[in-house]
Coordinates of C-alpha atoms and ligand atoms in Angstrom, one line a residue:
M236 CA -2.6 2.7 11.5
S237 CA -5.6 2.6 9.2
L238 CA -9.0 2.8 10.7
I239 CA -9.9 -0.7 9.5
K240 CA -6.9 -2.2 11.0
E241 CA -7.5 -0.4 14.3
T242 CA -11.1 -1.5 14.3
E243 CA -10.1 -5.1 13.6
K244 CA -7.7 -5.0 16.5
Y245 CA -10.5 -3.7 18.7
I246 CA -12.9 -6.4 17.7
T247 CA -10.3 -9.1 18.2
K248 CA -9.7 -7.7 21.7
V249 CA -13.4 -7.8 22.6
I250 CA -13.7 -11.4 21.5
K251 CA -10.6 -12.5 23.3
E252 CA -11.9 -10.9 26.5
F253 CA -14.6 -13.6 26.5
G254 CA -11.8 -16.2 26.7
F255 CA -12.0 -17.3 23.0
E256 CA -8.8 -17.8 21.1
I257 CA -8.8 -16.2 17.8
D258 CA -6.5 -14.8 15.1
N259 CA -7.0 -11.3 13.9
V260 CA -10.6 -10.7 12.9
V261 CA -11.2 -9.4 9.4
L262 CA -13.6 -6.6 8.8
E263 CA -15.0 -7.0 5.3
P264 CA -16.7 -4.4 3.3
S265 CA -20.4 -5.2 3.6
S266 CA -22.0 -7.0 0.7
R267 CA -25.4 -5.8 2.0
R268 CA -25.0 -2.0 2.3
D269 CA -28.6 -1.7 3.5
L270 CA -27.6 -3.6 6.6
G271 CA -24.3 -1.8 7.3
E272 CA -21.0 -0.6 6.0
A273 CA -18.9 -3.4 7.2
Q274 CA -19.3 -7.0 8.1
I275 CA -17.8 -9.4 10.7
N276 CA -18.1 -13.0 9.7
V277 CA -16.2 -14.8 12.4
C278 CA -19.1 -16.0 14.6
M279 CA -19.9 -19.0 12.6
S280 CA -16.4 -20.6 12.8
L281 CA -16.0 -19.5 16.4
A282 CA -19.3 -21.0 17.4
K283 CA -18.4 -24.3 15.7
K284 CA -15.0 -24.4 17.5
Y285 CA -16.6 -23.8 20.9
G286 CA -19.9 -25.6 20.4
K287 CA -22.0 -22.5 20.7
N288 CA -25.0 -21.1 18.8
P289 CA -23.5 -18.5 16.3
R290 CA -26.3 -16.0 16.7
E291 CA -26.1 -16.1 20.5
L292 CA -22.4 -15.7 20.2
A293 CA -22.9 -12.7 17.9
N294 CA -25.3 -11.1 20.4
L295 CA -22.8 -11.6 23.2
I296 CA -20.0 -10.0 21.2
V297 CA -21.9 -6.9 20.1
S298 CA -23.2 -6.3 23.6
K299 CA -19.7 -5.3 24.5
F300 CA -19.1 -2.9 21.5
D301 CA -18.4 0.7 22.4
D302 CA -19.8 3.7 20.5
R303 CA -17.4 3.4 17.5
F304 CA -20.2 1.7 15.6
T305 CA -23.7 2.6 14.9
N306 CA -26.5 0.5 13.4
V307 CA -25.1 -2.7 14.8
N308 CA -27.3 -5.7 13.7
I309 CA -27.0 -9.4 13.2
A310 CA -28.1 -11.1 10.0
G311 CA -28.6 -14.7 8.9
P312 CA -26.8 -17.3 10.9
G313 CA -24.6 -14.7 12.7
F314 CA -23.2 -12.1 10.4
I315 CA -22.5 -8.9 12.4
N316 CA -23.1 -5.7 10.4
V317 CA -21.9 -2.4 11.6
S318 CA -21.6 1.2 10.4
F319 CA -18.9 3.6 11.5
N320 CA -19.9 6.3 13.9
E321 CA -19.2 9.6 12.2
K322 CA -17.8 10.9 15.5
Y323 CA -14.8 8.8 14.8
L324 CA -14.9 8.4 11.1
L325 CA -14.9 12.0 10.1
P326 CA -11.9 13.1 12.2
Y327 CA -10.0 10.2 10.7
L328 CA -10.9 11.1 7.2
N329 CA -10.1 14.8 7.8
K330 CA -6.6 13.8 9.1
S331 CA -6.1 11.6 6.1
I332 CA -6.7 14.4 3.6
N333 CA -3.1 15.5 3.7
D334 CA -1.6 12.4 5.3
F335 CA -1.7 9.4 3.1
D336 CA 0.2 7.3 5.6
R337 CA -2.9 7.3 7.8
L338 CA -4.7 5.2 5.3
V339 CA -1.8 2.7 5.0
D340 CA -0.6 0.0 7.3
K341 CA 3.2 -0.2 7.2
Q342 CA 5.0 -3.4 7.4
E343 CA 8.0 -4.6 9.3
E344 CA 10.8 -2.9 7.3
K345 CA 12.7 -5.3 5.0
T346 CA 15.6 -4.7 2.6
I347 CA 14.5 -5.8 -0.8
I348 CA 16.3 -5.8 -4.1
V349 CA 14.1 -5.7 -7.2
D350 CA 15.7 -7.0 -10.4
Y351 CA 13.6 -5.7 -13.3
G352 CA 13.9 -4.1 -16.7
G353 CA 16.6 -6.5 -17.9
A354 CA 17.4 -4.5 -21.1
N355 CA 20.1 -6.0 -23.4
A356 CA 22.9 -3.6 -24.3
A357 CA 23.5 -2.7 -28.0
K358 CA 20.0 -4.0 -28.8
A359 CA 16.9 -1.9 -28.9
L360 CA 14.3 -2.4 -26.2
H361 CA 11.4 -4.4 -27.6
V362 CA 7.8 -4.7 -26.5
G363 CA 8.6 -7.7 -24.4
H364 CA 10.7 -5.5 -22.1
M365 CA 7.9 -3.2 -21.2
R366 CA 5.9 -5.3 -18.8
T367 CA 8.8 -6.3 -16.6
A368 CA 9.8 -2.6 -16.5
N369 CA 6.3 -1.4 -15.6
I370 CA 5.5 -4.1 -13.1
G371 CA 9.0 -4.0 -11.5
E372 CA 8.9 -0.3 -11.1
A373 CA 5.4 -0.3 -9.5
L374 CA 6.2 -3.2 -7.2
K375 CA 9.3 -1.4 -6.1
R376 CA 7.3 1.7 -5.3
L377 CA 4.5 -0.3 -3.6
A378 CA 7.1 -2.0 -1.3
R379 CA 8.5 1.5 -0.5
I380 CA 5.2 3.1 0.6
L381 CA 4.6 0.1 2.8
G382 CA 7.8 0.9 4.6
N383 CA 10.5 -1.2 3.1
K384 CA 13.9 -0.3 2.0
V385 CA 14.0 -1.1 -1.7
I386 CA 16.8 -1.1 -4.2
G387 CA 16.0 -1.4 -7.9
D388 CA 18.5 -2.9 -10.3
V389 CA 18.1 -2.9 -14.1
H390 CA 20.4 -5.9 -14.4
L391 CA 21.6 -5.2 -17.9
G392 CA 22.2 -8.0 -20.4
D393 CA 25.5 -6.6 -21.3
L394 CA 27.4 -9.7 -22.2
G395 CA 26.7 -12.2 -24.9
R396 CA 26.5 -12.6 -28.6
Q397 CA 25.7 -8.9 -29.2
S398 CA 29.2 -7.9 -28.2
G399 CA 30.7 -10.0 -30.9
M400 CA 28.2 -8.8 -33.4
V401 CA 28.8 -5.1 -32.9
I402 CA 32.5 -5.3 -32.7
S403 CA 32.7 -7.5 -35.8
E404 CA 30.6 -4.9 -37.6
I405 CA 33.0 -2.1 -36.5
K406 CA 35.9 -4.2 -37.7
K407 CA 34.2 -4.6 -41.1
R408 CA 33.4 -0.9 -41.5
K409 CA 36.5 0.6 -39.9
P410 CA 39.2 -2.1 -40.3
N411 CA 42.0 0.5 -39.8
L412 CA 41.1 1.3 -36.2
C413 CA 44.0 0.6 -33.9
Y414 CA 42.0 -2.1 -32.0
F415 CA 42.3 -4.4 -35.0
D416 CA 46.0 -3.9 -35.6
P417 CA 47.8 -6.8 -33.9
D418 CA 51.1 -4.8 -33.9
Y419 CA 49.6 -1.8 -32.1
K420 CA 51.6 -1.0 -29.0
G421 CA 50.2 2.2 -27.5
E422 CA 47.2 2.7 -25.1
Y423 CA 43.9 2.0 -26.7
P424 CA 41.8 5.2 -27.0
K425 CA 38.1 5.5 -26.1
L426 CA 36.0 4.1 -28.9
E427 CA 34.0 6.7 -30.8
I428 CA 30.6 5.4 -31.8
T429 CA 27.3 7.2 -32.2
K430 CA 23.9 6.1 -31.2
E431 CA 22.9 6.0 -34.8
E432 CA 25.8 3.7 -35.7
L433 CA 25.0 1.5 -32.8
A434 CA 21.4 1.2 -33.7
E435 CA 22.4 0.0 -37.2
Y436 CA 25.3 -2.3 -36.4
Y437 CA 23.7 -5.0 -34.4
P438 CA 20.8 -5.8 -36.8
T439 CA 23.1 -5.6 -39.8
A440 CA 25.7 -8.0 -38.3
S441 CA 23.1 -10.3 -37.0
K442 CA 21.5 -10.7 -40.4
D443 CA 24.9 -11.3 -42.1
A444 CA 26.1 -13.7 -39.5
K445 CA 23.0 -15.8 -39.9
E446 CA 23.7 -16.2 -43.6
N447 CA 27.5 -16.4 -43.4
P448 CA 29.2 -19.1 -41.2
E449 CA 32.6 -17.5 -41.4
R450 CA 31.2 -14.3 -40.1
M451 CA 29.4 -16.2 -37.3
E452 CA 32.7 -17.8 -36.3
E453 CA 34.3 -14.4 -36.0
V454 CA 31.4 -13.2 -33.9
R455 CA 31.9 -16.2 -31.7
Q456 CA 35.6 -15.5 -31.2
I457 CA 35.1 -11.9 -30.4
T458 CA 32.3 -12.7 -27.9
A459 CA 34.6 -15.2 -26.2
W460 CA 37.3 -12.5 -25.8
V461 CA 34.8 -10.1 -24.3
D462 CA 33.4 -12.7 -22.0
E463 CA 36.8 -13.5 -20.7
G464 CA 37.5 -9.8 -20.2
K465 CA 40.4 -9.7 -22.7
E466 CA 41.7 -6.5 -24.3
P467 CA 41.2 -4.6 -26.5
Y468 CA 37.7 -5.9 -27.1
I469 CA 36.6 -5.6 -23.5
S470 CA 37.4 -1.9 -23.4
M471 CA 35.7 -1.4 -26.7
W472 CA 32.7 -3.2 -25.5
K473 CA 32.5 -1.2 -22.3
D474 CA 32.5 2.0 -24.4
I475 CA 29.7 0.6 -26.6
V476 CA 27.7 -0.4 -23.5
E477 CA 28.1 3.2 -22.2
V478 CA 26.6 4.7 -25.4
S479 CA 23.9 2.0 -25.4
C480 CA 22.9 2.7 -21.8
E481 CA 22.3 6.4 -22.7
V482 CA 19.8 5.2 -25.3
I483 CA 18.2 2.6 -23.0
K484 CA 18.0 5.1 -20.2
K485 CA 16.0 7.6 -22.3
T486 CA 13.2 5.0 -22.9
Y487 CA 13.2 4.0 -19.2
D488 CA 13.1 7.7 -18.3
Y489 CA 10.1 8.2 -20.6
L490 CA 8.4 5.3 -18.8
N491 CA 9.3 6.8 -15.4
C492 CA 11.4 3.8 -14.6
D493 CA 14.1 4.9 -12.3
F494 CA 16.8 2.4 -11.3
D495 CA 19.0 2.8 -8.3
L496 CA 21.6 0.5 -9.8
W497 CA 22.7 0.0 -13.4
E498 CA 24.5 -3.3 -12.7
G499 CA 24.5 -6.1 -15.1
E500 CA 26.3 -9.2 -16.4
L501 CA 29.4 -7.2 -17.2
S502 CA 29.8 -5.8 -13.7
S503 CA 29.2 -9.2 -12.2
L504 CA 32.4 -10.6 -13.8
K505 CA 34.6 -9.5 -10.9
Y506 CA 32.5 -11.6 -8.4
I507 CA 32.8 -14.8 -10.4
K508 CA 35.9 -16.0 -8.6
P509 CA 34.7 -15.7 -5.0
T510 CA 31.3 -17.1 -6.1
L511 CA 32.9 -20.2 -7.7
K512 CA 34.9 -20.8 -4.5
I513 CA 31.6 -21.1 -2.6
L514 CA 30.0 -23.3 -5.3
E515 CA 33.1 -25.5 -5.9
P516 CA 32.2 -28.3 -3.4
Y517 CA 28.8 -28.7 -5.0
M518 CA 29.9 -28.8 -8.7
Y519 CA 30.9 -31.8 -10.7
E520 CA 32.0 -32.4 -14.2
S521 CA 29.4 -33.4 -16.8
E522 CA 30.4 -33.7 -20.5
G523 CA 33.2 -31.2 -19.9
A524 CA 31.0 -28.7 -18.2
K525 CA 30.7 -27.9 -14.5
V526 CA 27.2 -28.4 -13.1
I527 CA 25.3 -28.5 -9.9
D528 CA 22.5 -30.9 -9.2
V529 CA 19.3 -29.2 -8.1
K530 CA 16.8 -32.0 -8.2
K531 CA 14.6 -32.6 -5.3
E532 CA 12.8 -35.8 -4.3
D533 CA 9.3 -34.5 -4.5
D534 CA 9.8 -32.8 -7.9
K535 CA 6.9 -33.5 -10.2
V536 CA 8.9 -32.4 -13.3
D537 CA 12.5 -33.1 -14.0
I538 CA 14.7 -30.2 -13.0
P539 CA 18.0 -30.7 -14.9
P540 CA 21.3 -29.8 -13.3
L541 CA 22.4 -26.1 -13.6
I542 CA 25.4 -25.5 -15.8
V543 CA 27.7 -23.1 -14.1
I544 CA 30.7 -23.3 -16.3
K545 CA 30.6 -24.3 -20.0
N546 CA 32.8 -27.1 -21.4
D547 CA 35.2 -24.5 -22.9
G548 CA 35.7 -23.1 -19.4
A549 CA 33.7 -19.9 -20.1
S550 CA 31.1 -18.3 -17.8
I551 CA 27.4 -18.1 -18.9
Y552 CA 24.2 -16.3 -18.0
A553 CA 23.8 -18.4 -14.9
T554 CA 27.4 -17.9 -13.7
R555 CA 26.7 -14.1 -13.8
D556 CA 23.4 -14.4 -12.0
L557 CA 25.1 -16.4 -9.3
A558 CA 27.9 -13.8 -9.1
T559 CA 25.3 -11.0 -9.0
I560 CA 23.6 -12.8 -6.1
Y561 CA 27.0 -13.0 -4.3
N562 CA 27.5 -9.3 -4.7
R563 CA 24.0 -8.4 -3.6
I564 CA 24.2 -10.5 -0.5
T565 CA 27.6 -9.2 0.5
T566 CA 27.0 -5.6 -0.3
Y567 CA 23.3 -5.1 0.7
N568 CA 22.5 -8.0 3.0
P569 CA 18.9 -8.1 1.6
D570 CA 16.0 -10.0 3.2
E571 CA 14.5 -10.6 -0.3
I572 CA 15.6 -10.5 -3.9
W573 CA 12.8 -10.3 -6.4
Y574 CA 13.2 -11.1 -10.1
V575 CA 10.5 -9.5 -12.2
V576 CA 11.2 -11.4 -15.4
D577 CA 9.3 -13.1 -18.1
V578 CA 7.7 -16.4 -17.5
R579 CA 10.0 -18.1 -20.0
Q580 CA 12.8 -17.9 -17.5
G581 CA 10.9 -19.8 -14.8
L582 CA 12.8 -23.0 -14.8
Y583 CA 16.1 -21.2 -15.1
F584 CA 15.4 -19.1 -11.9
E585 CA 14.3 -22.2 -10.1
Q586 CA 17.6 -23.8 -10.9
V587 CA 19.6 -20.7 -9.9
F588 CA 17.7 -20.4 -6.6
R589 CA 18.1 -24.0 -5.7
A590 CA 21.8 -23.9 -6.5
S591 CA 22.1 -20.7 -4.3
Y592 CA 20.5 -22.3 -1.3
K593 CA 22.2 -25.6 -1.7
S594 CA 25.6 -24.1 -1.8
E595 CA 24.8 -21.7 1.0
L596 CA 25.6 -18.8 -1.3
V597 CA 22.3 -17.6 0.1
R598 CA 21.1 -18.1 3.7
P599 CA 17.8 -20.0 4.0
D600 CA 16.1 -17.0 5.6
V601 CA 16.8 -14.8 2.5
K602 CA 13.9 -15.1 0.0
L603 CA 14.7 -15.4 -3.6
A604 CA 11.6 -15.1 -5.7
H605 CA 10.7 -15.0 -9.4
Y606 CA 7.6 -12.8 -9.9
W607 CA 7.0 -13.6 -13.5
N608 CA 4.7 -11.8 -15.8
G609 CA 2.3 -12.8 -18.6
T610 CA 2.9 -11.6 -22.1
M611 CA 1.4 -8.8 -24.1
N612 CA -0.1 -10.3 -27.2
G613 CA -1.3 -9.1 -30.6
K614 CA -4.9 -9.4 -31.7
D615 CA -4.1 -13.0 -32.9
G616 CA -3.3 -14.0 -29.4
K617 CA 0.4 -14.5 -30.1
P618 CA 3.3 -12.3 -28.8
F619 CA 3.0 -8.8 -30.3
K620 CA 4.8 -8.5 -33.7
T621 CA 5.3 -5.9 -36.4
R622 CA 3.3 -6.2 -39.7
D623 CA 6.1 -8.1 -41.3
G624 CA 6.4 -10.5 -38.4
G625 CA 9.5 -8.9 -36.8
V626 CA 9.9 -8.0 -33.2
L627 CA 8.3 -4.6 -32.4
E628 CA 10.6 -2.1 -30.8
L629 CA 9.3 -0.5 -27.7
N630 CA 9.8 3.0 -29.0
D631 CA 7.7 2.2 -32.0
L632 CA 4.9 0.9 -29.9
L633 CA 5.0 4.1 -27.8
S634 CA 4.9 6.2 -30.9
Q635 CA 1.8 4.3 -32.2
V636 CA 0.0 4.9 -28.9
R637 CA 1.0 8.6 -28.9
E638 CA -0.2 9.0 -32.5
E639 CA -3.6 7.5 -31.6
L640 CA -4.0 9.7 -28.6
S641 CA -3.0 12.8 -30.5
K642 CA -6.1 12.3 -32.7
K643 CA -8.2 12.8 -29.6
L644 CA -6.5 15.7 -27.9
N645 CA -7.8 19.1 -28.8
K646 CA -7.5 21.2 -25.7
Y647 CA -4.1 22.7 -25.6
E648 CA -2.6 26.2 -25.9
S649 CA 0.8 25.5 -27.5
E650 CA 2.6 22.7 -29.3
E651 CA 4.8 22.4 -26.3
E652 CA 1.9 21.9 -24.0
K653 CA 0.4 19.4 -26.4
N654 CA 3.6 17.4 -26.5
N655 CA 3.9 17.4 -22.8
I656 CA 0.3 16.2 -22.3
L657 CA 0.8 13.5 -25.0
D658 CA 3.9 12.1 -23.4
I659 CA 2.2 11.8 -20.0
L660 CA -0.9 10.3 -21.5
T661 CA 1.0 7.8 -23.6
V662 CA 2.8 6.5 -20.6
A663 CA -0.4 6.4 -18.6
T664 CA -2.1 4.5 -21.4
V665 CA 0.4 1.7 -21.7
K666 CA 1.1 1.4 -18.0
Y667 CA -2.5 1.2 -17.0
A668 CA -3.2 -1.4 -19.8
D669 CA -0.1 -3.3 -18.7
L670 CA -0.8 -3.3 -15.0
L671 CA -4.6 -3.8 -15.0
P672 CA -4.6 -7.6 -15.8
F673 CA -3.3 -9.9 -13.1
R674 CA 0.5 -10.0 -13.2
T675 CA 0.6 -13.5 -14.6
T676 CA -2.2 -13.1 -17.1
D677 CA -1.5 -12.6 -20.8
Y678 CA -3.4 -9.8 -22.4
I679 CA -4.1 -8.5 -25.9
F680 CA -2.9 -5.1 -26.9
D681 CA -5.9 -3.2 -28.2
I682 CA -4.7 0.3 -29.0
E683 CA -8.2 1.8 -29.6
K684 CA -9.6 0.4 -26.4
F685 CA -6.6 1.4 -24.3
C686 CA -6.6 5.0 -25.7
S687 CA -10.3 5.5 -25.0
F688 CA -11.4 8.2 -22.6
E689 CA -14.1 5.8 -21.3
G690 CA -13.8 2.6 -19.3
K691 CA -10.9 1.1 -17.5
T692 CA -8.1 3.1 -19.2
G693 CA -5.3 5.4 -18.3
P694 CA -6.9 8.3 -20.2
Y695 CA -10.1 7.9 -18.2
I696 CA -8.3 7.9 -14.9
L697 CA -6.2 11.0 -15.8
Y698 CA -9.2 12.8 -17.3
T699 CA -11.0 12.4 -14.0
M700 CA -7.9 13.6 -12.1
V701 CA -7.6 16.7 -14.2
R702 CA -11.3 17.3 -13.7
I703 CA -11.0 17.1 -9.9
K704 CA -8.0 19.3 -9.9
S705 CA -9.8 21.9 -12.0
I706 CA -12.7 22.1 -9.5
L707 CA -10.2 22.4 -6.6
N708 CA -8.4 25.2 -8.4
K709 CA -11.7 27.0 -9.1
A710 CA -12.9 26.6 -5.6
N711 CA -9.7 28.1 -4.4
V712 CA -10.3 27.5 -0.7
N713 CA -7.5 27.0 1.8
T714 CA -9.4 25.5 4.6
C715 CA -12.0 22.8 4.2
E716 CA -13.3 20.1 6.4
I717 CA -15.6 17.1 6.1
K718 CA -18.3 18.2 8.5
S719 CA -21.0 15.6 7.8
I720 CA -22.1 13.0 5.3
Y721 CA -24.9 14.5 3.2
G722 CA -25.5 11.8 0.6
D723 CA -25.1 8.1 -0.3
T724 CA -22.5 8.6 -3.0
E725 CA -20.3 10.5 -0.6
K726 CA -20.6 7.7 1.9
D727 CA -19.7 5.2 -0.8
I728 CA -16.6 7.2 -1.5
Y729 CA -15.5 7.3 2.2
I730 CA -16.1 3.6 2.6
K731 CA -14.1 2.9 -0.6
I732 CA -11.3 5.0 0.8
L733 CA -11.2 3.0 4.0
E734 CA -10.6 -0.1 1.8
L735 CA -7.3 1.3 0.6
S736 CA -5.0 -0.4 3.1
R737 CA -6.6 -3.8 2.3
I738 CA -6.1 -3.2 -1.4
L739 CA -2.5 -2.4 -0.9
D740 CA -1.9 -5.4 1.3
K741 CA -3.5 -7.7 -1.3
A742 CA -1.5 -6.1 -4.1
Y743 CA 1.6 -6.6 -2.1
S744 CA 1.0 -10.1 -1.0
E745 CA 0.1 -11.3 -4.5
K746 CA 2.6 -9.0 -6.2
T747 CA 0.1 -7.6 -8.7
L748 CA -0.9 -4.1 -9.5
S749 CA -4.3 -5.2 -10.9
Y750 CA -6.1 -4.5 -7.6
I751 CA -4.7 -0.9 -7.5
C752 CA -5.8 -0.3 -11.1
E753 CA -9.3 -1.6 -10.4
Y754 CA -9.5 0.4 -7.2
L755 CA -8.5 3.6 -9.0
F756 CA -11.2 3.0 -11.6
E757 CA -13.8 2.5 -8.8
L758 CA -12.7 5.7 -7.1
C759 CA -12.8 7.7 -10.3
S760 CA -16.2 6.3 -11.2
L761 CA -17.6 7.2 -7.8
F762 CA -16.3 10.7 -8.2
N763 CA -17.9 11.0 -11.6
K764 CA -21.2 9.9 -10.1
F765 CA -20.8 12.3 -7.3
Y766 CA -20.0 15.1 -9.8
S767 CA -23.1 14.4 -11.8
E768 CA -25.2 14.5 -8.7
C769 CA -23.8 17.5 -7.0
N770 CA -23.2 21.0 -8.0
I771 CA -20.0 21.3 -6.1
L772 CA -18.9 24.8 -6.9
N773 CA -22.3 26.5 -6.8
E774 CA -23.3 25.0 -3.4
N775 CA -24.6 27.8 -1.2
D776 CA -24.5 25.9 2.1
I777 CA -21.0 26.8 3.5
D778 CA -20.7 23.6 5.5
K779 CA -21.7 21.4 2.5
K780 CA -19.3 23.2 0.2
S781 CA -16.5 22.9 2.6
T782 CA -17.2 19.2 2.9
Y783 CA -17.4 18.6 -0.8
I784 CA -14.1 20.3 -1.4
A785 CA -12.5 18.3 1.5
L786 CA -13.9 15.2 -0.1
L787 CA -12.4 16.0 -3.4
K788 CA -9.0 16.8 -1.9
L789 CA -9.0 13.5 0.0
L790 CA -9.9 11.7 -3.2
Y791 CA -7.4 13.5 -5.3
N792 CA -4.5 13.1 -2.9
T793 CA -5.2 9.4 -2.5
C794 CA -5.4 8.7 -6.2
E795 CA -2.3 10.8 -6.8
K796 CA -0.3 8.6 -4.5
L797 CA -1.7 5.5 -6.1
L798 CA -0.8 6.8 -9.5
D799 CA 2.6 7.5 -8.3
V800 CA 2.9 3.9 -7.2
L801 CA 2.1 2.9 -10.7
A802 CA 4.7 5.5 -11.9
I803 CA 2.0 7.4 -13.8
R804 CA 2.2 11.2 -13.8
I805 CA -0.8 13.5 -14.0
P806 CA -1.0 16.3 -16.6
K807 CA -2.0 19.8 -15.6
K808 CA -4.6 20.0 -18.3
M809 CA -6.2 17.6 -20.7
Ligands
LIG43 N1 18.5 -9.5 -20.1 C1 17.6 -10.6 -19.8 C2 16.7 -10.9 -21.0 O1 16.5 -10.0 -21.8 C3 16.8 -10.4 -18.6 C4 17.6 -10.3 -17.3 C5 16.8 -10.7 -16.1 N2 17.4 -10.6 -14.8 C6 18.4 -11.5 -14.4 N3 18.9 -11.3 -13.3 N4 18.7 -12.6 -15.1 O2 16.2 -12.0 -21.1

C-alpha cells in the first residue's frame, strides 16, 4: 500500500475513534508548502455536520496523532498541515527504489477486455487510427499495473466494402485465376498476393468504382458473397486479410501496441446464429429490416432503433459487434468491456450497449463502456489531411516526425544506432503528444513543437531519462540509500513521488493518460532543477552522494514504469 493511502487510513481511524462517522479522509498535497507537505481538509465539513467549531475539532484530532508527522499545525478555519517524519518516510522511499508496487495502490482484480486499434483490413492505417491505438494500449497497461486482468483485442474491420473492392480488382487484373472460373471443380488454392499489390488494389478499385456504377455493382455483389461466408470469395478474402494483417501488425509493433487477440468482424461471423437467438424476442420488422428499440423514457435526444439485420437479410457492423460481445462474454466472462473508439461512433455504441442489456445478452453487472477520444487536427483545426486534401496514412505521419527529429540528432556512433534512437524517439514524440491532452480533447498536430527537446514533449522526457541513466552509469555504485533530506528540491521530488498513487487512480478513474504525462513532465523538470543545483558525481560527502544516487534511481525507476504504461521505450543514448 502507498504511504499516502496508509496515512489516510490512519487519520480516518483517529477521527472515527472520536465517534465521528466519516468516509476515507483525503490527504492532499499542500498548497502552502511553508506550512507543511500535506493537508487535511475534513474539519470544516465534519464540524458543520456535528455542530462543532472546526478549529477546536482540528486541535482535538491532531492531539491524538502519533509521531508519523512532524510540524503539525492548523491554519485558517481548520486546515491541518502536516509534514512526514523522516523516520518513516525514508525507509518507505528506500524500499520503493526497486519496488514500484509499493508506490501503487492495487485494485480489486477485474477481468477487462479492451477493444482498441480497430484497423480495417486491406486498407492502410490512417492518422485517425493512431489515437485509439495509443490510448487503448496505455489504458490496458494502466489497468494491468493496478492489478486487473486485461485482454486487448484489435477488433479488425475485416468485413465490408473493401473485400469487394480488392477481389474485384484481382478479377480485373488476373481474370484467368481459377476463382473466377464458374466451371472450376477442384479445390481452391491459397491466393497469392503481395503486400505491394494489396496496397495498390484497394485505392485503385475504390476510385474506379466511384466513377463507374457497373464496377460498383460488381463490388457490391462480391461483398455480399463474402459477408455471407460464400466460397470461393470468402477463402480468397481470408488469404487477403492474412497478408493485410502482417502489414498492419508492423505499424502496431512500431507503436509498441501489442494485442492479445486479433479478432474482428470476420471471426465474429460464427457467433451470429447463437446471438440472434438471444436477440430474437426483442427484434421486430421495420421496412424489411430487423431492429431493436433502444429508446428510454428519459432520453433527451432521440435514440433510433438499432438495425440488427438489413432488409436483404445480411448482417452488418452492429450484428458483428453483438456477436463479438456474445463471444467475449461466453469465453472470458469479463467484468468490463471498454471500447476505445473515435467519438463519431458514440451513438452507435449507445445503441449496441442498450440492445445488449435489454436482450440480456449482457448481464446488468457487466460494464460496457465507450471511452471515446478527441481527434488529432491539422493547423486549420480540421481533421489532419495531406496537402492535397486526402487522408494521411499513419506511416507517412510517422516518417514526417522521424525526418524532423533526424535533423536534431547528432550524437550517435553508427547509422544503426541512429536509426534505433530515431525509431524510439519518433514513437515517444507522437505518443506523448497524443496522450498529453485530456482523452476527449481535440488537439492540433504541431510537428515542430512536438519534436522539440524543451517543454512538454516526448523528446524532453527521454532526454532527461537518458541523462539520469548516464549519471547512474558513471556513478557505478551498487549500494545506495536515501540517508537524509539535504535540500528543498530533493524534498519536492520525494513529495511528488508520494503523489504517484493518486495520479494513477485519477488517470484510471477518468480513463485519461494526461495526468501521467503531466506528472512525468513535473518529475523530469524537478530532476533538471536538482541537477543544476547539485554536483551529483563530484559530491565528496559519502552519505550525500549515496543519497543522491538513490534519489536518481528512485526517480528513474518510477519514470521508467510510467513510460512503460504509455508504451514509450527509452533509448540507451541520445
Ligand atoms: N474498424 C472500425 C473503424 O475503423 C473500428 C472498430 C471499433 N471497434 C468495434 N468493436 N466496433 O471505424
